[in-house]
């Protein structure tokens, strides 16, 4: 049996079926948290944002008109709540997001795991040093895999704005990561002749 469509869950929720809302939360909680953690950079803040998104959803879904897909609306609420929290709290001190990148499919040796872990931490630190709206566009497009049109819909901006923000965000991120290029080992030139 296929899982119910979002529209069916919305109808059931509006009719008073609380399990339908629980299914919506189960379906989107991880994605909302992923967006929040990339923008807020702190687990506690991301958990707070995720909770706020679903409290807002519970209160607002009864009047949700469906002008956008439910997923797009939830992502927009997540981005806005994350950006609001970042603005409200300002730049926080502390380690921030220290997650490591997903493990590659093949079994790497201990040295390559350590290098990838260090690189992932550097990238996450660099993300924290760029503007929150730039983190948002990178989180949606580069990390969550949304296409330009989806990012534009979530952010409520024209597609051209998404492209220019993404370009500026990537430049800012590259500038933050410039020191890694200097420390990368140069490729093995092969045997000397």
JSON list of N, CA and C in Angstrom, two decimals, residues 48-101:
[
{"chain": "A", "resi": 48, "resn": "UNK", "atom": "N", "xyz": [14.88, 23.66, 18.12]},
{"chain": "A", "resi": 48, "resn": "UNK", "atom": "CA", "xyz": [13.86, 24.68, 18.42]},
{"chain": "A", "resi": 48, "resn": "UNK", "atom": "C", "xyz": [13.12, 25.11, 17.15]},
{"chain": "A", "resi": 49, "resn": "UNK", "atom": "N", "xyz": [13.87, 25.34, 16.09]},
{"chain": "A", "resi": 49, "resn": "UNK", "atom": "CA", "xyz": [13.25, 25.75, 14.82]},
{"chain": "A", "resi": 49, "resn": "UNK", "atom": "C", "xyz": [12.33, 24.65, 14.31]},
{"chain": "A", "resi": 50, "resn": "UNK", "atom": "N", "xyz": [12.79, 23.41, 14.35]},
{"chain": "A", "resi": 50, "resn": "UNK", "atom": "CA", "xyz": [11.98, 22.28, 13.88]},
{"chain": "A", "resi": 50, "resn": "UNK", "atom": "C", "xyz": [10.67, 22.20, 14.66]},
{"chain": "A", "resi": 51, "resn": "UNK", "atom": "N", "xyz": [10.77, 22.35, 15.96]},
{"chain": "A", "resi": 51, "resn": "UNK", "atom": "CA", "xyz": [9.56, 22.32, 16.79]},
{"chain": "A", "resi": 51, "resn": "UNK", "atom": "C", "xyz": [8.65, 23.49, 16.42]},
{"chain": "A", "resi": 52, "resn": "UNK", "atom": "N", "xyz": [9.22, 24.67, 16.26]},
{"chain": "A", "resi": 52, "resn": "UNK", "atom": "CA", "xyz": [8.42, 25.86, 15.90]},
{"chain": "A", "resi": 52, "resn": "UNK", "atom": "C", "xyz": [7.73, 25.68, 14.55]},
{"chain": "A", "resi": 53, "resn": "UNK", "atom": "N", "xyz": [8.43, 25.07, 13.60]},
{"chain": "A", "resi": 53, "resn": "UNK", "atom": "CA", "xyz": [7.84, 24.86, 12.27]},
{"chain": "A", "resi": 53, "resn": "UNK", "atom": "C", "xyz": [6.59, 24.00, 12.39]},
{"chain": "A", "resi": 54, "resn": "UNK", "atom": "N", "xyz": [6.66, 22.93, 13.17]},
{"chain": "A", "resi": 54, "resn": "UNK", "atom": "CA", "xyz": [5.50, 22.04, 13.25]},
{"chain": "A", "resi": 54, "resn": "UNK", "atom": "C", "xyz": [4.40, 22.59, 14.17]},
{"chain": "A", "resi": 55, "resn": "UNK", "atom": "N", "xyz": [4.75, 23.43, 15.13]},
{"chain": "A", "resi": 55, "resn": "UNK", "atom": "CA", "xyz": [3.71, 24.12, 15.90]},
{"chain": "A", "resi": 55, "resn": "UNK", "atom": "C", "xyz": [2.98, 25.10, 14.97]},
{"chain": "A", "resi": 56, "resn": "UNK", "atom": "N", "xyz": [3.76, 25.84, 14.17]},
{"chain": "A", "resi": 56, "resn": "UNK", "atom": "CA", "xyz": [3.16, 26.74, 13.19]},
{"chain": "A", "resi": 56, "resn": "UNK", "atom": "C", "xyz": [2.29, 25.97, 12.21]},
{"chain": "A", "resi": 57, "resn": "UNK", "atom": "N", "xyz": [2.78, 24.83, 11.76]},
{"chain": "A", "resi": 57, "resn": "UNK", "atom": "CA", "xyz": [2.01, 24.00, 10.82]},
{"chain": "A", "resi": 57, "resn": "UNK", "atom": "C", "xyz": [0.70, 23.55, 11.45]},
{"chain": "A", "resi": 58, "resn": "UNK", "atom": "N", "xyz": [0.76, 23.10, 12.69]},
{"chain": "A", "resi": 58, "resn": "UNK", "atom": "CA", "xyz": [-0.45, 22.61, 13.34]},
{"chain": "A", "resi": 58, "resn": "UNK", "atom": "C", "xyz": [-1.49, 23.72, 13.43]},
{"chain": "A", "resi": 59, "resn": "UNK", "atom": "N", "xyz": [-1.02, 24.93, 13.72]},
{"chain": "A", "resi": 59, "resn": "UNK", "atom": "CA", "xyz": [-1.94, 26.06, 13.85]},
{"chain": "A", "resi": 59, "resn": "UNK", "atom": "C", "xyz": [-2.46, 26.55, 12.50]},
{"chain": "A", "resi": 60, "resn": "UNK", "atom": "N", "xyz": [-1.65, 26.42, 11.44]},
{"chain": "A", "resi": 60, "resn": "UNK", "atom": "CA", "xyz": [-1.96, 27.05, 10.17]},
{"chain": "A", "resi": 60, "resn": "UNK", "atom": "C", "xyz": [-2.50, 26.13, 9.10]},
{"chain": "A", "resi": 61, "resn": "UNK", "atom": "N", "xyz": [-2.33, 24.84, 9.25]},
{"chain": "A", "resi": 61, "resn": "UNK", "atom": "CA", "xyz": [-2.73, 23.92, 8.18]},
{"chain": "A", "resi": 61, "resn": "UNK", "atom": "C", "xyz": [-4.24, 23.93, 7.93]},
{"chain": "A", "resi": 62, "resn": "UNK", "atom": "N", "xyz": [-5.01, 24.28, 8.93]},
{"chain": "A", "resi": 62, "resn": "UNK", "atom": "CA", "xyz": [-6.45, 24.36, 8.72]},
{"chain": "A", "resi": 62, "resn": "UNK", "atom": "C", "xyz": [-6.82, 25.42, 7.70]},
{"chain": "A", "resi": 63, "resn": "UNK", "atom": "N", "xyz": [-6.02, 26.47, 7.60]},
{"chain": "A", "resi": 63, "resn": "UNK", "atom": "CA", "xyz": [-6.30, 27.53, 6.64]},
{"chain": "A", "resi": 63, "resn": "UNK", "atom": "C", "xyz": [-5.31, 27.52, 5.47]},
{"chain": "A", "resi": 64, "resn": "UNK", "atom": "N", "xyz": [-4.48, 26.49, 5.38]},
{"chain": "A", "resi": 64, "resn": "UNK", "atom": "CA", "xyz": [-3.52, 26.36, 4.28]},
{"chain": "A", "resi": 64, "resn": "UNK", "atom": "C", "xyz": [-4.28, 26.26, 2.96]},
{"chain": "A", "resi": 65, "resn": "UNK", "atom": "N", "xyz": [-4.03, 27.19, 2.05]},
{"chain": "A", "resi": 65, "resn": "UNK", "atom": "CA", "xyz": [-4.77, 27.25, 0.79]},
{"chain": "A", "resi": 65, "resn": "UNK", "atom": "C", "xyz": [-4.24, 26.30, -0.26]},
{"chain": "A", "resi": 66, "resn": "UNK", "atom": "N", "xyz": [-3.01, 25.87, -0.11]},
{"chain": "A", "resi": 66, "resn": "UNK", "atom": "CA", "xyz": [-2.44, 24.96, -1.09]},
{"chain": "A", "resi": 66, "resn": "UNK", "atom": "C", "xyz": [-1.91, 25.66, -2.33]},
{"chain": "A", "resi": 67, "resn": "UNK", "atom": "N", "xyz": [-1.57, 26.95, -2.21]},
{"chain": "A", "resi": 67, "resn": "UNK", "atom": "CA", "xyz": [-0.97, 27.67, -3.34]},
{"chain": "A", "resi": 67, "resn": "UNK", "atom": "C", "xyz": [0.37, 27.06, -3.71]},
{"chain": "A", "resi": 68, "resn": "UNK", "atom": "N", "xyz": [1.03, 26.48, -2.74]},
{"chain": "A", "resi": 68, "resn": "UNK", "atom": "CA", "xyz": [2.31, 25.78, -2.94]},
{"chain": "A", "resi": 68, "resn": "UNK", "atom": "C", "xyz": [2.14, 24.36, -2.41]},
{"chain": "A", "resi": 69, "resn": "UNK", "atom": "N", "xyz": [3.07, 23.51, -2.76]},
{"chain": "A", "resi": 69, "resn": "UNK", "atom": "CA", "xyz": [3.04, 22.16, -2.21]},
{"chain": "A", "resi": 69, "resn": "UNK", "atom": "C", "xyz": [3.31, 22.26, -0.71]},
{"chain": "A", "resi": 70, "resn": "UNK", "atom": "N", "xyz": [2.81, 21.30, 0.04]},
{"chain": "A", "resi": 70, "resn": "UNK", "atom": "CA", "xyz": [3.03, 21.28, 1.48]},
{"chain": "A", "resi": 70, "resn": "UNK", "atom": "C", "xyz": [4.52, 21.27, 1.80]},
{"chain": "A", "resi": 71, "resn": "UNK", "atom": "N", "xyz": [5.28, 20.47, 1.08]},
{"chain": "A", "resi": 71, "resn": "UNK", "atom": "CA", "xyz": [6.72, 20.40, 1.33]},
{"chain": "A", "resi": 71, "resn": "UNK", "atom": "C", "xyz": [7.38, 21.75, 1.13]},
{"chain": "A", "resi": 72, "resn": "UNK", "atom": "N", "xyz": [7.02, 22.45, 0.07]},
{"chain": "A", "resi": 72, "resn": "UNK", "atom": "CA", "xyz": [7.59, 23.77, -0.20]},
{"chain": "A", "resi": 72, "resn": "UNK", "atom": "C", "xyz": [7.22, 24.74, 0.90]},
{"chain": "A", "resi": 73, "resn": "UNK", "atom": "N", "xyz": [5.97, 24.71, 1.34]},
{"chain": "A", "resi": 73, "resn": "UNK", "atom": "CA", "xyz": [5.52, 25.60, 2.41]},
{"chain": "A", "resi": 73, "resn": "UNK", "atom": "C", "xyz": [6.27, 25.32, 3.70]},
{"chain": "A", "resi": 74, "resn": "UNK", "atom": "N", "xyz": [6.43, 24.05, 4.06]},
{"chain": "A", "resi": 74, "resn": "UNK", "atom": "CA", "xyz": [7.16, 23.69, 5.28]},
{"chain": "A", "resi": 74, "resn": "UNK", "atom": "C", "xyz": [8.62, 24.12, 5.19]},
{"chain": "A", "resi": 75, "resn": "UNK", "atom": "N", "xyz": [9.23, 23.94, 4.02]},
{"chain": "A", "resi": 75, "resn": "UNK", "atom": "CA", "xyz": [10.62, 24.36, 3.85]},
{"chain": "A", "resi": 75, "resn": "UNK", "atom": "C", "xyz": [10.74, 25.88, 3.97]},
{"chain": "A", "resi": 76, "resn": "UNK", "atom": "N", "xyz": [9.77, 26.61, 3.42]},
{"chain": "A", "resi": 76, "resn": "UNK", "atom": "CA", "xyz": [9.79, 28.07, 3.52]},
{"chain": "A", "resi": 76, "resn": "UNK", "atom": "C", "xyz": [9.66, 28.50, 4.99]},
{"chain": "A", "resi": 77, "resn": "UNK", "atom": "N", "xyz": [8.77, 27.85, 5.72]},
{"chain": "A", "resi": 77, "resn": "UNK", "atom": "CA", "xyz": [8.61, 28.17, 7.14]},
{"chain": "A", "resi": 77, "resn": "UNK", "atom": "C", "xyz": [9.92, 27.86, 7.88]},
{"chain": "A", "resi": 78, "resn": "UNK", "atom": "N", "xyz": [10.56, 26.76, 7.52]},
{"chain": "A", "resi": 78, "resn": "UNK", "atom": "CA", "xyz": [11.83, 26.37, 8.17]},
{"chain": "A", "resi": 78, "resn": "UNK", "atom": "C", "xyz": [12.93, 27.40, 7.90]},
{"chain": "A", "resi": 79, "resn": "UNK", "atom": "N", "xyz": [13.05, 27.82, 6.65]},
{"chain": "A", "resi": 79, "resn": "UNK", "atom": "CA", "xyz": [14.07, 28.82, 6.31]},
{"chain": "A", "resi": 79, "resn": "UNK", "atom": "C", "xyz": [13.79, 30.13, 7.04]},
{"chain": "A", "resi": 80, "resn": "UNK", "atom": "N", "xyz": [12.55, 30.60, 6.99]},
{"chain": "A", "resi": 80, "resn": "UNK", "atom": "CA", "xyz": [12.21, 31.86, 7.66]},
{"chain": "A", "resi": 80, "resn": "UNK", "atom": "C", "xyz": [12.43, 31.78, 9.16]},
{"chain": "A", "resi": 81, "resn": "UNK", "atom": "N", "xyz": [12.01, 30.68, 9.78]},
{"chain": "A", "resi": 81, "resn": "UNK", "atom": "CA", "xyz": [12.21, 30.53, 11.24]},
{"chain": "A", "resi": 81, "resn": "UNK", "atom": "C", "xyz": [13.69, 30.46, 11.58]},
{"chain": "A", "resi": 82, "resn": "UNK", "atom": "N", "xyz": [14.47, 29.80, 10.75]},
{"chain": "A", "resi": 82, "resn": "UNK", "atom": "CA", "xyz": [15.91, 29.70, 10.98]},
{"chain": "A", "resi": 82, "resn": "UNK", "atom": "C", "xyz": [16.58, 31.06, 10.86]},
{"chain": "A", "resi": 83, "resn": "UNK", "atom": "N", "xyz": [16.24, 31.78, 9.79]},
{"chain": "A", "resi": 83, "resn": "UNK", "atom": "CA", "xyz": [16.83, 33.11, 9.60]},
{"chain": "A", "resi": 83, "resn": "UNK", "atom": "C", "xyz": [16.41, 34.06, 10.71]},
{"chain": "A", "resi": 84, "resn": "UNK", "atom": "N", "xyz": [15.15, 33.98, 11.15]},
{"chain": "A", "resi": 84, "resn": "UNK", "atom": "CA", "xyz": [14.69, 34.81, 12.26]},
{"chain": "A", "resi": 84, "resn": "UNK", "atom": "C", "xyz": [15.48, 34.52, 13.53]},
{"chain": "A", "resi": 85, "resn": "UNK", "atom": "N", "xyz": [15.69, 33.24, 13.80]},
{"chain": "A", "resi": 85, "resn": "UNK", "atom": "CA", "xyz": [16.43, 32.86, 15.01]},
{"chain": "A", "resi": 85, "resn": "UNK", "atom": "C", "xyz": [17.88, 33.34, 14.94]},
{"chain": "A", "resi": 86, "resn": "UNK", "atom": "N", "xyz": [18.50, 33.21, 13.77]},
{"chain": "A", "resi": 86, "resn": "UNK", "atom": "CA", "xyz": [19.89, 33.67, 13.60]},
{"chain": "A", "resi": 86, "resn": "UNK", "atom": "C", "xyz": [19.96, 35.18, 13.82]},
{"chain": "A", "resi": 87, "resn": "UNK", "atom": "N", "xyz": [19.02, 35.92, 13.25]},
{"chain": "A", "resi": 87, "resn": "UNK", "atom": "CA", "xyz": [19.01, 37.37, 13.43]},
{"chain": "A", "resi": 87, "resn": "UNK", "atom": "C", "xyz": [18.78, 37.74, 14.89]},
{"chain": "A", "resi": 88, "resn": "UNK", "atom": "N", "xyz": [17.86, 37.03, 15.53]},
{"chain": "A", "resi": 88, "resn": "UNK", "atom": "CA", "xyz": [17.51, 37.32, 16.92]},
{"chain": "A", "resi": 88, "resn": "UNK", "atom": "C", "xyz": [18.68, 37.05, 17.85]},
{"chain": "A", "resi": 89, "resn": "UNK", "atom": "N", "xyz": [19.34, 35.95, 17.65]},
{"chain": "A", "resi": 89, "resn": "UNK", "atom": "CA", "xyz": [20.44, 35.58, 18.54]},
{"chain": "A", "resi": 89, "resn": "UNK", "atom": "C", "xyz": [21.77, 36.19, 18.13]},
{"chain": "A", "resi": 90, "resn": "UNK", "atom": "N", "xyz": [21.86, 36.64, 16.90]},
{"chain": "A", "resi": 90, "resn": "UNK", "atom": "CA", "xyz": [23.13, 37.18, 16.42]},
{"chain": "A", "resi": 90, "resn": "UNK", "atom": "C", "xyz": [24.14, 36.07, 16.26]},
{"chain": "A", "resi": 91, "resn": "UNK", "atom": "N", "xyz": [25.36, 36.47, 16.02]},
{"chain": "A", "resi": 91, "resn": "UNK", "atom": "CA", "xyz": [26.42, 35.49, 15.83]},
{"chain": "A", "resi": 91, "resn": "UNK", "atom": "C", "xyz": [26.74, 34.86, 17.18]},
{"chain": "A", "resi": 92, "resn": "UNK", "atom": "N", "xyz": [26.61, 33.55, 17.26]},
{"chain": "A", "resi": 92, "resn": "UNK", "atom": "CA", "xyz": [26.89, 32.84, 18.51]},
{"chain": "A", "resi": 92, "resn": "UNK", "atom": "C", "xyz": [28.32, 32.37, 18.55]},
{"chain": "A", "resi": 93, "resn": "UNK", "atom": "N", "xyz": [28.87, 32.42, 19.72]},
{"chain": "A", "resi": 93, "resn": "UNK", "atom": "CA", "xyz": [30.20, 31.87, 19.92]},
{"chain": "A", "resi": 93, "resn": "UNK", "atom": "C", "xyz": [30.08, 30.39, 20.20]},
{"chain": "A", "resi": 94, "resn": "UNK", "atom": "N", "xyz": [31.14, 29.69, 20.06]},
{"chain": "A", "resi": 94, "resn": "UNK", "atom": "CA", "xyz": [31.12, 28.26, 20.36]},
{"chain": "A", "resi": 94, "resn": "UNK", "atom": "C", "xyz": [31.40, 27.45, 19.11]},
{"chain": "A", "resi": 95, "resn": "UNK", "atom": "N", "xyz": [31.45, 26.16, 19.27]},
{"chain": "A", "resi": 95, "resn": "UNK", "atom": "CA", "xyz": [31.88, 25.32, 18.18]},
{"chain": "A", "resi": 95, "resn": "UNK", "atom": "C", "xyz": [30.91, 25.21, 17.03]},
{"chain": "A", "resi": 96, "resn": "UNK", "atom": "N", "xyz": [29.63, 25.35, 17.27]},
{"chain": "A", "resi": 96, "resn": "UNK", "atom": "CA", "xyz": [28.66, 25.24, 16.19]},
{"chain": "A", "resi": 96, "resn": "UNK", "atom": "C", "xyz": [28.56, 23.84, 15.65]},
{"chain": "A", "resi": 97, "resn": "UNK", "atom": "N", "xyz": [28.20, 23.76, 14.41]},
{"chain": "A", "resi": 97, "resn": "UNK", "atom": "CA", "xyz": [27.96, 22.47, 13.78]},
{"chain": "A", "resi": 97, "resn": "UNK", "atom": "C", "xyz": [29.28, 21.76, 13.54]},
{"chain": "A", "resi": 98, "resn": "UNK", "atom": "N", "xyz": [29.42, 20.59, 14.10]},
{"chain": "A", "resi": 98, "resn": "UNK", "atom": "CA", "xyz": [30.66, 19.82, 13.96]},
{"chain": "A", "resi": 98, "resn": "UNK", "atom": "C", "xyz": [30.40, 18.46, 13.34]},
{"chain": "A", "resi": 99, "resn": "UNK", "atom": "N", "xyz": [29.37, 18.38, 12.52]},
{"chain": "A", "resi": 99, "resn": "UNK", "atom": "CA", "xyz": [29.07, 17.11, 11.89]},
{"chain": "A", "resi": 99, "resn": "UNK", "atom": "C", "xyz": [30.14, 16.79, 10.85]},
{"chain": "A", "resi": 100, "resn": "UNK", "atom": "N", "xyz": [30.31, 15.53, 10.59]},
{"chain": "A", "resi": 100, "resn": "UNK", "atom": "CA", "xyz": [31.22, 15.12, 9.54]},
{"chain": "A", "resi": 100, "resn": "UNK", "atom": "C", "xyz": [30.40, 14.72, 8.32]},
{"chain": "A", "resi": 101, "resn": "UNK", "atom": "N", "xyz": [31.04, 14.76, 7.18]},
{"chain": "A", "resi": 101, "resn": "UNK", "atom": "CA", "xyz": [30.35, 14.40, 5.94]},
{"chain": "A", "resi": 101, "resn": "UNK", "atom": "C", "xyz": [29.98, 12.93, 5.97]}
]
